Amino acid sequence: MSDIAIKVENLSKKYIIGSGTSGSLRETLSNTWHNTFGGKRSDEEVFWALQDLNFEIKQGEAVGIIGHNGAGKSTLLKLLSKITYPTTGKITMNGRVSSLLEVGTGFHPELTGRENIYLNGTILGMTRREVKSKFDEIVDFSGVEKFLDTPVKRYSSGMYVRLAFAVAAHLEPEILIIDEVLAVGDAEFQKKCLGKMGEVAKGGRTVLFVSHNMNAIKSLCNKGLLLKNGGLDYSGNIEKSITKYLNSYEIGSPDKELSFPINPELQMQLTSVRLSGAKSQPLEVIDVFGEAFIEFEYLVRSADSTTVINLDLEYMGSIILRSFDCDVQEHLYQHRPVGTYKGRVKLPSPLKAGNYNVFISIIKLKKDYIDKPKRLSFIVEELSFNSDSKSYAKWRDGIIPGILEWSQSQI
Amino acid sequence: MSYSTIDTSKKISFFDIRELLRYKDLFYTLAYREYRVRYAQTFLGFFWAFLQPLATLVIFSFVFGKAIKVDTGAIPYPIFALTGMVAWTYFSFVVSQAGRSLINSQNMIQKIYFPRLVLPLAQAFVGLVDFSITFLLLIVAMVWYGITPSPHIWYLPFFLLMAIIAALSVGIWISALTIRYRDFMHVIPFMIQIGLYATPVAYSTHYIPEKYQLLYYCINPMVGVVEGFRWSIIGQGAIHPYTFISLGIVIILFITSLIYFKKVEKVMADII
């Protein structure tokens, strides 16, 4: 037992979803009535976020917890950090635990930076004395010393996050649990955070780390826990875990295909839109450097000119790119004959990690939509993990981290 | 090295006093936060803390002292009212703040672990600031009217403790109930308004007919507290034997509130 930091046995967590759990007094009374005097409740649905999980983590291990959305990663972190209580099972932890599910928990906008350091530090489980002894280091790390006595509501969001993270980075527990909190701040600060986390992991402490950023996971962790549908899919070597995780993506369900009912009133109409890979396989998650296409089909019921297929790429709420089919195929702009069409357009690569929307529409130039925009969402993740510098698309400034055609030679 | 186990097969769990003590610094910082934030960006600042009890006192003196002419014996009415108000303002402050403390910290509860009891406890601590202010007002008034404290003044800490526990137990009950039933949030202002009139703050207990006295002390344990304050500060009235019933009820309320809180604590982050 001595070298084991965390031991989890038969851990399960059940959530009750559906109506009947909103918790108003009236509902409880009516449910009690129904339970007592017959009449079954049918609106109660049970969801097992975690089921029968077993694993052990040794002291000093840095463990990356990976899995698709809904696999149970967040639930596991909440259970380990004691935020919520398991339905069944046992967790044994050997050492002081700190968890970091969010930076700046408990920060109060009216208080000054100095006061918030103490507040946040004690919320994270430090004593005032510990905060005091690390105070200078924290301030130094955050780089906001000039504004220490300013209420944090006057801080820029960057300063706020830097201060919040600085406090968290100076926790010194034996077991540290971190959710995806590194995705904050600017690129430079993210690097600094990642470096600090690496120090913690190498300093012999046990670290549990959840992230979708495979680069970060790979550089920090030496062991992986792959979760799938609330159970343990794989545990062991980090590289194998990541490979297994990435492979599970290739079977990706093609439910991202959009198809639209026939509407004879439209002169031209999109009938289907989907995201696909180089071999036309359906995708919903693509790699930063992945090759991906938008495939579409449409009908032309009456021939016309000056019609355009329009593609907008949206990232973080703004259109970062607009492209027309006739940029390349000008003849279709002059005249688009009646018929059924099928086409595809290659998305730019690389793209920054994140959530994207593609809007495809058919427009009549200088007039209006012929067919209104259809939205297709997809995710870009840093799945490829070659560590050469160009893969750090996430750390680059700019919205499209495009690789331009450079050429240079010695003269 | 600390060692912790979460085991669902063990059904009985008690409050971990040692853990609460480990988080005593959080308790102080939270109390400090509440106190600091309350008058942030106000022009009058801390002066508001004086203004509120002063306004209540003036209204009481007009309505109960001059218009209704409540019989307070040899004691000037403002002193009489203030001795009741010190206990009542503390109680009402702590009940309303502690009652909302969990709901107001939803985000924290969902993101980090700490003994949740720290939240209502910190409010009981902050309430002492308001208590001191009203108490200061009372001292000033006593000096002004030349009233000397009664020889029972040494019992005051005991009644203060009773007030703290009474306020905490109601506050803890409500905070835990509001997690599941938000209805109780709406009960708080209602309860405090009625409570002010159901407690001998502005009037004296001898207006209550003898046959209702037991009911009076049982339903509202603050009756015993307020009477105790008055008796120990200005020596008016006497310790009614029913005060011990009030005390018993306070203790029962406190123990049950802790048990219920512990029960809700496990599911708090899921249903808040």
XYZ file of C-alpha atoms in Angstrom:
683
model
C 0.000 0.000 0.000
C 2.853 2.338 0.827
C 3.792 3.302 -2.715
C 0.203 3.622 -3.895
C -1.126 7.151 -4.073
C -4.649 6.512 -5.283
C -6.610 3.325 -5.234
C -10.059 3.146 -6.778
C -12.249 0.109 -6.277
C -15.584 -0.624 -7.972
C -16.286 3.051 -8.335
C -19.645 4.025 -9.815
C -21.548 7.238 -10.058
C -25.189 7.437 -10.983
C -27.035 10.543 -12.032
C -30.776 10.755 -12.247
C -31.831 12.761 -15.239
C -35.152 13.737 -16.657
C -37.901 15.660 -14.941
C -38.806 14.991 -11.376
C -35.463 16.091 -10.103
C -35.747 19.822 -10.361
C -36.211 19.740 -6.638
C -39.099 22.032 -6.023
C -41.115 21.313 -2.950
C -44.265 20.741 -4.948
C -42.602 18.059 -7.041
C -41.201 16.268 -4.023
C -44.598 16.283 -2.382
C -46.298 14.942 -5.486
C -43.626 12.287 -5.929
C -43.981 11.225 -2.333
C -47.713 10.994 -2.926
C -47.223 8.806 -5.982
C -44.687 6.576 -4.295
C -46.923 6.063 -1.307
C -50.222 5.575 -3.038
C -49.101 3.682 -6.116
C -48.746 5.075 -9.552
C -45.286 4.683 -10.957
C -43.039 7.488 -11.962
C -41.950 6.898 -15.484
C -40.081 10.125 -16.101
C -37.023 9.126 -14.094
C -34.031 8.152 -16.135
C -30.821 6.820 -14.699
C -27.454 7.634 -16.171
C -24.275 5.941 -15.041
C -21.482 8.424 -15.592
C -18.989 5.913 -14.230
C -19.449 2.232 -13.788
C -17.336 -0.209 -11.856
C -14.042 1.549 -12.263
C -10.908 -0.005 -10.788
C -7.363 1.291 -10.944
C -4.295 2.129 -8.925
C -1.900 5.008 -9.265
C 1.548 4.835 -7.751
C 3.218 7.701 -5.987
C 5.089 10.034 -8.285
C 3.227 8.972 -11.383
C 1.910 11.597 -13.769
C -1.268 10.232 -15.229
C -3.137 11.593 -18.224
C -6.840 10.880 -18.229
C -8.142 10.775 -21.776
C -11.376 9.880 -23.493
C -14.106 11.283 -25.645
C -16.648 13.750 -24.339
C -19.002 11.957 -21.991
C -16.545 9.181 -21.208
C -16.600 10.107 -17.532
C -13.383 12.106 -17.181
C -14.955 15.061 -15.402
C -17.016 12.841 -13.145
C -13.900 10.930 -12.150
C -12.089 14.159 -11.310
C -15.029 15.369 -9.259
C -15.098 12.134 -7.291
C -11.362 12.097 -6.693
C -11.391 15.701 -5.553
C -14.323 14.975 -3.200
C -16.589 17.548 -4.836
C -19.228 14.906 -5.197
C -19.770 11.549 -3.573
C -19.771 8.205 -5.382
C -22.890 6.065 -5.630
C -20.920 2.907 -4.846
C -17.291 1.996 -4.457
C -14.235 3.047 -2.568
C -11.466 5.568 -3.101
C -8.334 5.532 -0.979
C -5.890 8.381 -1.238
C -2.514 8.586 0.344
C -1.435 12.180 0.735
C -2.770 15.693 0.689
C -4.956 16.289 -2.347
C -5.476 19.522 -4.225
C -7.663 19.824 -7.229
C -7.745 22.440 -9.879
C -10.914 22.199 -11.896
C -11.017 25.866 -12.637
C -8.630 28.723 -12.097
C -9.716 31.574 -9.893
C -12.414 29.729 -7.948
C -13.813 32.072 -5.333
C -12.164 35.184 -6.735
C -14.208 38.185 -5.758
C -14.285 41.075 -8.238
C -14.470 43.722 -5.492
C -11.358 42.522 -3.710
C -7.845 43.528 -4.661
C -5.328 41.228 -6.263
C -3.541 40.838 -2.935
C -6.722 39.885 -1.090
C -7.740 37.477 -3.806
C -4.416 35.680 -3.600
C -5.111 34.908 0.045
C -8.743 34.081 -0.618
C -8.066 31.779 -3.540
C -5.075 30.199 -1.824
C -7.052 29.254 1.256
C -9.924 27.992 -0.893
C -7.459 25.724 -2.646
C -6.480 24.363 0.740
C -3.396 26.367 1.671
C -3.031 27.950 5.069
C -2.544 31.709 5.310
C 1.007 31.096 6.389
C 1.715 29.002 3.294
C 0.257 31.695 1.057
C 2.333 34.306 2.815
C 5.557 32.398 2.362
C 4.890 31.982 -1.364
C 3.364 35.408 -1.861
C 6.315 36.986 -3.642
C 6.753 33.992 -5.909
C 3.074 34.086 -6.826
C 3.151 37.780 -7.611
C 6.307 37.333 -9.599
C 4.841 34.489 -11.617
C 1.665 36.404 -12.390
C 3.409 39.583 -13.451
C 0.703 41.865 -12.043
C 2.686 43.403 -9.159
C 1.769 46.913 -10.252
C -1.936 46.218 -9.781
C -1.810 44.267 -6.535
C -3.940 46.799 -4.705
C -6.459 47.272 -7.494
C -9.774 45.411 -7.328
C -9.618 42.524 -9.778
C -12.772 43.725 -11.513
C -10.545 46.377 -13.097
C -8.137 43.749 -14.414
C -8.039 42.724 -18.026
C -9.149 39.152 -18.531
C -5.559 38.177 -19.245
C -4.281 39.637 -15.988
C -7.102 37.993 -14.095
C -6.292 34.573 -15.470
C -2.566 35.007 -14.907
C -3.078 35.905 -11.278
C -5.517 33.061 -10.770
C -3.188 30.555 -12.312
C -0.206 31.863 -10.409
C -1.919 31.014 -7.128
C -2.846 27.557 -8.331
C 0.624 26.876 -9.671
C 2.099 27.314 -6.220
C 0.071 24.624 -4.565
C 2.280 21.924 -3.144
C 0.096 18.939 -2.442
C 1.233 15.344 -2.665
C -1.527 14.615 -5.161
C -2.525 17.208 -7.715
C -5.635 16.857 -9.849
C -5.885 19.185 -12.834
C -8.688 19.622 -15.307
C -8.173 21.316 -18.607
C -7.140 24.634 -17.119
C -4.147 25.228 -19.302
C -6.310 26.445 -22.141
C -6.335 29.931 -20.673
C -4.342 33.046 -21.209
C -2.146 33.907 -24.123
C 0.241 31.546 -25.802
C 3.271 32.669 -23.850
C 1.535 32.254 -20.541
C 0.223 28.835 -21.548
C 3.749 27.713 -22.179
C 4.790 28.995 -18.778
C 1.934 27.084 -17.144
C 2.795 23.927 -18.973
C 6.381 24.317 -17.824
C 5.291 24.797 -14.224
C 3.071 21.719 -14.396
C 5.975 19.752 -15.769
C 8.082 20.807 -12.803
C 5.401 19.604 -10.427
C 5.164 16.267 -12.190
C 8.916 15.793 -12.222
C 9.223 16.853 -8.593
C 7.987 13.429 -7.517
C 4.401 14.378 -6.884
C 1.440 12.451 -8.168
C -0.370 14.335 -10.888
C -3.664 13.546 -12.588
C -4.265 15.550 -15.679
C -7.276 15.749 -17.979
C -6.847 17.365 -21.339
C -7.811 17.164 -24.970
C -4.415 18.511 -25.826
C -2.405 15.424 -26.654
C 0.828 17.378 -26.849
C 0.420 18.590 -23.308
C -0.582 15.148 -22.075
C 2.333 13.540 -23.790
C 4.890 15.971 -22.468
C 3.564 15.852 -18.896
C 2.436 12.308 -18.262
C 4.067 8.930 -18.177
C 0.925 6.903 -17.732
C -2.478 7.040 -19.327
C -5.989 6.110 -18.294
C -8.314 5.822 -21.249
C -11.966 6.053 -20.304
C -14.806 4.936 -22.502
C -18.507 5.162 -21.674
C -17.879 5.371 -17.947
C -15.507 2.428 -17.806
C -11.780 1.895 -18.086
C -10.819 1.089 -21.661
C -7.081 0.987 -21.232
C -4.495 1.874 -18.653
C -0.765 1.874 -19.005
C 1.906 3.498 -21.090
C 0.933 7.024 -22.166
C 1.874 6.611 -25.827
C -0.170 3.453 -26.180
C -3.110 5.143 -24.449
C -2.979 8.062 -26.824
C -2.678 5.821 -29.867
C -5.633 3.800 -28.712
C -7.600 6.959 -28.107
C -6.807 8.342 -31.544
C -7.632 5.070 -33.240
C -11.021 5.048 -31.626
C -11.717 8.250 -33.517
C -11.387 6.650 -36.911
C -14.551 4.664 -36.444
C -16.259 8.022 -35.832
C -19.991 7.777 -36.336
C -21.097 9.491 -39.554
C -24.011 11.218 -37.889
C -22.453 14.500 -38.830
C -23.892 14.164 -42.290
C -26.617 16.679 -42.856
C -29.346 16.018 -45.397
C -32.239 18.241 -46.253
C -35.757 17.449 -47.410
C -36.642 18.205 -51.009
C -38.274 21.564 -51.416
C -39.534 21.971 -55.004
C -40.091 25.674 -54.524
C -36.377 26.378 -54.469
C -34.685 27.075 -57.744
C -31.491 25.520 -56.431
C -31.189 23.434 -53.303
C -28.526 21.785 -51.163
C -29.458 18.172 -50.417
C -26.559 17.040 -48.243
C -23.446 18.358 -46.529
C -20.816 16.395 -44.629
C -17.258 16.472 -43.382
C -14.928 13.834 -44.715
C -11.320 12.799 -44.842
C -9.022 12.308 -47.796
C -10.533 8.908 -48.611
C -14.088 10.223 -48.306
C -14.469 8.630 -44.887
C -16.865 10.601 -42.671
C -15.242 12.679 -39.903
C -16.329 14.859 -37.042
C -12.984 15.508 -35.450
C -9.988 16.457 -37.499
C -6.387 16.877 -36.649
C -4.699 20.257 -36.719
C -2.681 19.086 -39.685
C -5.334 16.720 -41.009
C -6.704 16.758 -44.489
C -10.421 17.366 -44.438
C -13.076 18.150 -46.983
C -16.580 19.462 -47.005
C -18.607 17.310 -49.374
C -21.914 18.578 -50.669
C -24.656 17.745 -53.120
C -27.181 20.059 -54.672
C -29.944 20.248 -57.242
C -30.454 22.859 -59.937
C -34.082 22.992 -61.035
C -33.752 25.866 -63.479
C -30.593 27.012 -65.106
C -29.298 30.424 -64.150
C -26.260 32.632 -64.136
C -24.511 34.586 -61.359
C -25.241 31.853 -58.808
C -22.586 31.002 -56.275
C -22.011 28.246 -53.727
C -20.782 30.104 -50.689
C -18.746 28.619 -47.841
C -18.125 30.470 -44.592
C -15.783 29.129 -41.951
C -16.576 30.332 -38.461
C -14.223 30.128 -35.488
C -14.822 31.637 -32.049
C -17.851 33.536 -33.233
C -16.418 35.195 -36.286
C -16.156 34.305 -39.942
C -12.494 33.738 -40.597
C -12.799 32.681 -44.192
C -15.274 33.021 -47.064
C -14.897 31.084 -50.257
C -16.934 30.829 -53.504
C -17.045 27.845 -55.828
C -16.682 30.159 -58.806
C -13.328 31.391 -57.478
C -12.045 28.326 -59.249
C -14.858 27.169 -61.532
C -15.845 30.371 -63.239
C -17.918 28.693 -65.936
C -20.507 27.722 -63.318
C -20.900 31.385 -62.517
C -21.661 32.168 -66.129
C -24.111 29.325 -66.524
C -25.207 26.517 -64.214
C -27.261 23.937 -66.122
C -30.151 21.917 -64.651
C -29.061 18.753 -62.895
C -27.765 17.093 -59.738
C -24.303 18.122 -58.600
C -21.796 16.684 -56.220
C -18.696 18.488 -55.069
C -16.131 18.845 -52.392
C -13.902 21.579 -51.084
C -10.699 21.162 -49.137
C -10.490 22.966 -45.820
C -7.370 24.951 -45.024
C -4.728 23.143 -43.033
C -3.424 23.610 -40.426
C -6.289 24.951 -38.351
C -6.095 25.940 -34.728
C -7.593 23.503 -32.241
C -11.149 24.362 -31.348
C -14.737 24.243 -32.478
C -15.609 25.313 -35.967
C -18.768 25.886 -37.947
C -19.061 25.702 -41.674
C -21.973 27.466 -43.325
C -22.811 26.504 -46.873
C -25.392 28.405 -48.863
C -26.372 29.127 -52.432
C -26.644 32.763 -53.336
C -27.693 34.787 -56.322
C -25.143 37.507 -56.588
C -26.325 40.973 -55.582
C -29.718 39.542 -54.681
C -30.448 37.070 -51.953
C -30.062 33.529 -50.792
C -31.429 30.892 -53.088
C -30.877 28.321 -50.339
C -30.228 29.608 -46.827
C -26.975 28.732 -44.962
C -26.657 25.187 -43.622
C -24.458 24.758 -40.599
C -22.066 21.888 -40.056
C -19.980 21.799 -36.866
C -16.727 20.016 -36.345
C -13.829 19.945 -33.941
C -10.161 20.407 -34.579
C -7.852 18.760 -32.068
C -4.141 18.419 -31.673
C -4.066 14.747 -32.391
C -0.751 14.576 -34.163
C 2.098 14.778 -31.753
C 5.295 15.104 -33.598
C 7.152 17.607 -31.538
C 8.701 19.599 -34.346
C 7.903 23.250 -34.011
C 5.260 23.500 -36.692
C 2.914 21.236 -34.801
C 2.442 23.843 -32.101
C -0.392 25.392 -33.985
C -2.201 26.156 -30.761
C 0.550 28.314 -29.418
C 0.740 30.464 -32.485
C -0.882 33.826 -32.639
C -3.235 34.580 -35.458
C -6.487 32.919 -36.361
C -5.328 30.869 -39.324
C -1.924 29.427 -38.500
C -1.485 28.732 -42.179
C 1.781 27.513 -43.513
C 2.660 29.877 -46.298
C 4.758 29.056 -49.288
C 8.085 30.418 -48.204
C 11.058 30.343 -50.452
C 14.535 31.542 -49.758
C 18.007 30.894 -50.991
C 21.485 32.030 -50.294
C 22.665 34.826 -52.550
C 1.273 12.004 5.329
C -2.466 12.365 5.407
C -4.609 9.534 4.343
C -8.200 9.617 3.251
C -10.826 7.147 2.272
C -14.190 7.552 0.638
C -16.183 4.396 1.090
C -19.825 4.115 0.166
C -20.266 0.866 2.083
C -19.796 2.722 5.363
C -23.110 4.362 6.060
C -22.486 6.312 9.213
C -20.342 9.378 8.934
C -19.683 12.106 11.447
C -18.425 15.595 11.128
C -14.723 15.660 10.877
C -13.813 18.310 13.426
C -10.120 17.979 12.648
C -10.785 18.700 8.999
C -12.833 21.771 9.918
C -9.908 22.997 11.973
C -7.557 22.493 9.051
C -9.763 24.817 7.055
C -9.890 27.497 9.745
C -7.929 29.881 7.544
C -10.534 29.525 4.822
C -13.122 30.371 7.426
C -11.303 33.597 8.313
C -10.714 34.619 4.707
C -14.343 33.979 3.767
C -15.515 36.017 6.730
C -13.100 38.764 5.747
C -14.368 38.660 2.166
C -17.986 39.048 3.268
C -17.140 41.893 5.549
C -14.955 43.667 2.985
C -17.357 43.312 0.097
C -20.471 44.447 1.911
C -19.735 48.156 1.812
C -17.423 48.165 -1.192
C -17.894 51.179 -3.445
C -20.421 52.873 -1.157
C -20.086 56.522 -0.277
C -21.024 56.144 3.376
C -19.109 52.884 3.700
C -19.015 51.511 7.193
C -21.367 54.219 8.417
C -24.245 52.183 6.947
C -23.636 49.591 9.628
C -24.554 52.245 12.232
C -27.348 53.807 10.249
C -29.475 50.696 9.969
C -29.873 49.862 13.673
C -30.167 53.580 14.439
C -33.094 53.975 12.039
C -34.820 50.912 13.480
C -34.309 52.292 16.972
C -35.844 55.655 16.059
C -38.894 53.997 14.512
C -39.334 51.687 17.503
C -39.054 54.600 19.908
C -41.774 56.497 18.064
C -44.183 53.617 17.462
C -43.765 51.547 20.622
C -42.260 54.115 22.970
C -44.331 57.210 22.230
C -47.463 56.108 20.343
C -48.284 52.755 21.937
C -46.407 53.586 25.148
C -45.074 50.121 25.918
C -44.496 49.757 29.639
C -40.778 49.366 30.291
C -40.710 50.213 33.990
C -37.851 52.438 35.081
C -35.843 51.792 31.932
C -35.977 54.410 29.144
C -37.572 52.883 26.073
C -34.533 53.213 23.716
C -32.373 51.198 26.134
C -35.096 48.608 26.471
C -35.429 48.255 22.708
C -31.675 48.197 22.104
C -31.086 45.316 24.508
C -33.558 43.287 22.454
C -32.217 44.566 19.161
C -28.613 43.470 19.779
C -29.720 39.856 20.000
C -32.308 40.084 17.242
C -30.148 41.865 14.629
C -27.483 39.254 15.092
C -29.991 36.461 14.714
C -31.693 37.896 11.644
C -28.409 38.728 9.952
C -26.949 35.278 10.441
C -30.125 33.437 9.473
C -30.513 35.350 6.234
C -26.832 35.302 5.275
C -26.064 31.753 6.358
C -29.305 30.588 4.778
C -28.185 31.894 1.410
C -24.505 31.093 1.844
C -24.537 27.816 -0.094
C -26.660 29.082 -2.965
C -24.456 32.151 -3.246
C -21.365 29.974 -3.511
C -22.744 27.506 -6.040
C -19.808 27.917 -8.327
C -17.277 27.238 -5.606
C -19.185 24.176 -4.437
C -19.139 22.706 -7.909
C -15.490 23.374 -8.523
C -13.613 22.615 -5.363
C -13.836 20.610 -2.205
C -13.817 22.157 1.225
C -15.989 21.393 4.248
C -19.215 23.075 3.156
C -20.065 23.912 6.743
C -17.406 26.630 6.571
C -19.806 28.763 4.517
C -22.605 29.206 7.096
C -20.061 29.249 9.919
C -18.232 32.180 8.363
C -21.501 34.109 8.298
C -22.012 33.553 12.019
C -18.608 35.114 12.473
C -19.308 38.106 10.221
C -22.541 38.686 12.134
C -20.465 39.485 15.199
C -19.323 42.678 13.470
C -22.915 43.897 13.220
C -23.530 42.694 16.716
C -20.640 44.774 18.024
C -21.933 47.875 16.271
C -25.418 47.604 17.750
C -23.817 46.797 21.080
C -21.693 49.926 20.840
C -24.858 51.893 20.205
C -26.334 50.349 23.340
C -23.294 51.298 25.436
C -23.461 54.876 24.154
C -27.177 55.037 24.971
C -26.579 53.602 28.463
C -23.929 56.199 29.166
C -26.238 58.926 27.833
C -29.119 57.880 30.082
C -26.814 57.071 32.986
C -27.918 53.452 33.288
C -25.534 51.092 35.038
C -25.279 47.468 33.889
C -27.002 44.920 36.062
C -24.966 42.577 38.314
C -26.039 39.686 36.039
C -23.881 41.058 33.206
C -21.513 38.065 33.610
C -24.234 35.857 32.176
C -24.211 37.799 28.908
C -21.583 35.617 27.174
C -23.753 32.610 27.863
C -26.770 34.214 26.195
C -24.595 35.423 23.330
C -23.460 31.853 22.788
C -27.087 30.764 22.848
C -27.893 33.427 20.233
C -25.017 32.243 18.030
C -26.078 28.636 18.202
C -29.747 29.505 17.644
C -28.900 31.629 14.606
C -26.502 29.032 13.245
C -28.887 26.138 13.602
C -31.699 27.926 11.769
C -29.194 29.202 9.195
C -27.714 25.735 8.619
C -31.156 24.183 8.321
C -32.247 26.712 5.744
C -28.989 26.607 3.776
C -29.231 22.826 3.474
C -32.921 22.909 2.624
C -32.465 25.511 -0.116
C -30.068 23.151 -1.903
C -33.018 20.943 -2.760
C -35.947 23.280 -2.300
C -35.401 26.849 -3.377
C -38.738 27.615 -1.723
C -36.914 28.178 1.526
C -35.054 31.111 0.082
C -38.366 32.918 -0.035
C -39.152 31.871 3.494
C -36.197 33.773 4.949
C -37.388 37.409 4.637
C -40.866 36.318 5.614
C -39.622 34.527 8.701
C -37.463 37.431 9.785
C -40.283 39.922 9.427
C -42.711 37.843 11.437
C -39.985 36.858 13.868
C -39.324 40.474 14.790
C -42.888 40.786 16.067
C -42.986 37.293 17.535
C -39.957 38.098 19.677
C -40.018 40.512 22.609
C -37.711 43.015 20.956
C -39.940 46.075 20.944
C -42.244 44.996 23.750
C -41.998 43.012 26.931
C -43.064 39.396 27.549
C -45.552 40.364 30.238
C -47.904 41.424 27.448
C -48.235 37.736 26.575
C -50.976 35.965 28.542
C -49.638 33.328 30.919
C -51.408 30.435 29.174
C -49.589 31.182 25.900
C -46.162 31.629 27.473
C -45.061 28.028 27.072
C -46.062 28.029 23.413
C -44.281 31.344 22.975
C -40.983 30.051 24.354
C -41.259 26.751 22.482
C -42.028 28.022 18.996
C -39.548 30.843 19.141
C -36.360 30.013 21.044
C -35.198 33.594 20.470
C -37.678 34.642 23.181
C -35.422 33.044 25.760
C -32.335 34.635 24.215
C -33.773 38.164 24.055
C -35.131 37.925 27.590
C -31.764 36.645 28.748
C -29.980 39.574 27.101
C -32.309 42.049 28.776
C -32.004 40.403 32.152
C -28.222 40.227 32.089
C -27.639 43.724 30.683
C -30.180 45.908 32.483
C -31.520 43.479 35.034
C -35.067 43.762 33.825
C -37.425 40.848 34.132
C -36.261 37.525 35.431
C -35.069 34.292 33.953
C -38.275 32.542 33.180
C -38.063 28.770 33.762
C -39.211 28.344 30.187
C -35.847 29.771 29.104
C -34.432 26.309 29.658
C -37.027 24.952 27.259
C -35.821 27.516 24.702
C -32.267 26.331 25.354
C -33.262 22.708 24.889
C -34.953 23.524 21.597
C -31.904 25.429 20.388
C -29.698 22.436 21.143
C -32.060 20.026 19.377
C -32.246 22.351 16.366
C -28.468 22.591 16.250
C -27.850 18.847 16.370
C -30.526 18.074 13.782
C -29.241 20.834 11.524
C -25.771 19.275 11.543
C -27.179 15.833 10.804
C -29.304 17.100 7.920
C -26.441 19.198 6.561
C -24.150 16.183 6.560
C -26.761 14.208 4.661
C -27.166 16.870 1.991
C -23.433 17.554 1.745
C -22.836 14.360 -0.226
C -25.154 15.307 -3.057
C -24.695 19.058 -2.813
C -22.575 19.518 -5.928
C -24.943 17.368 -7.996
C -28.232 19.026 -7.184
C -27.378 22.588 -6.289
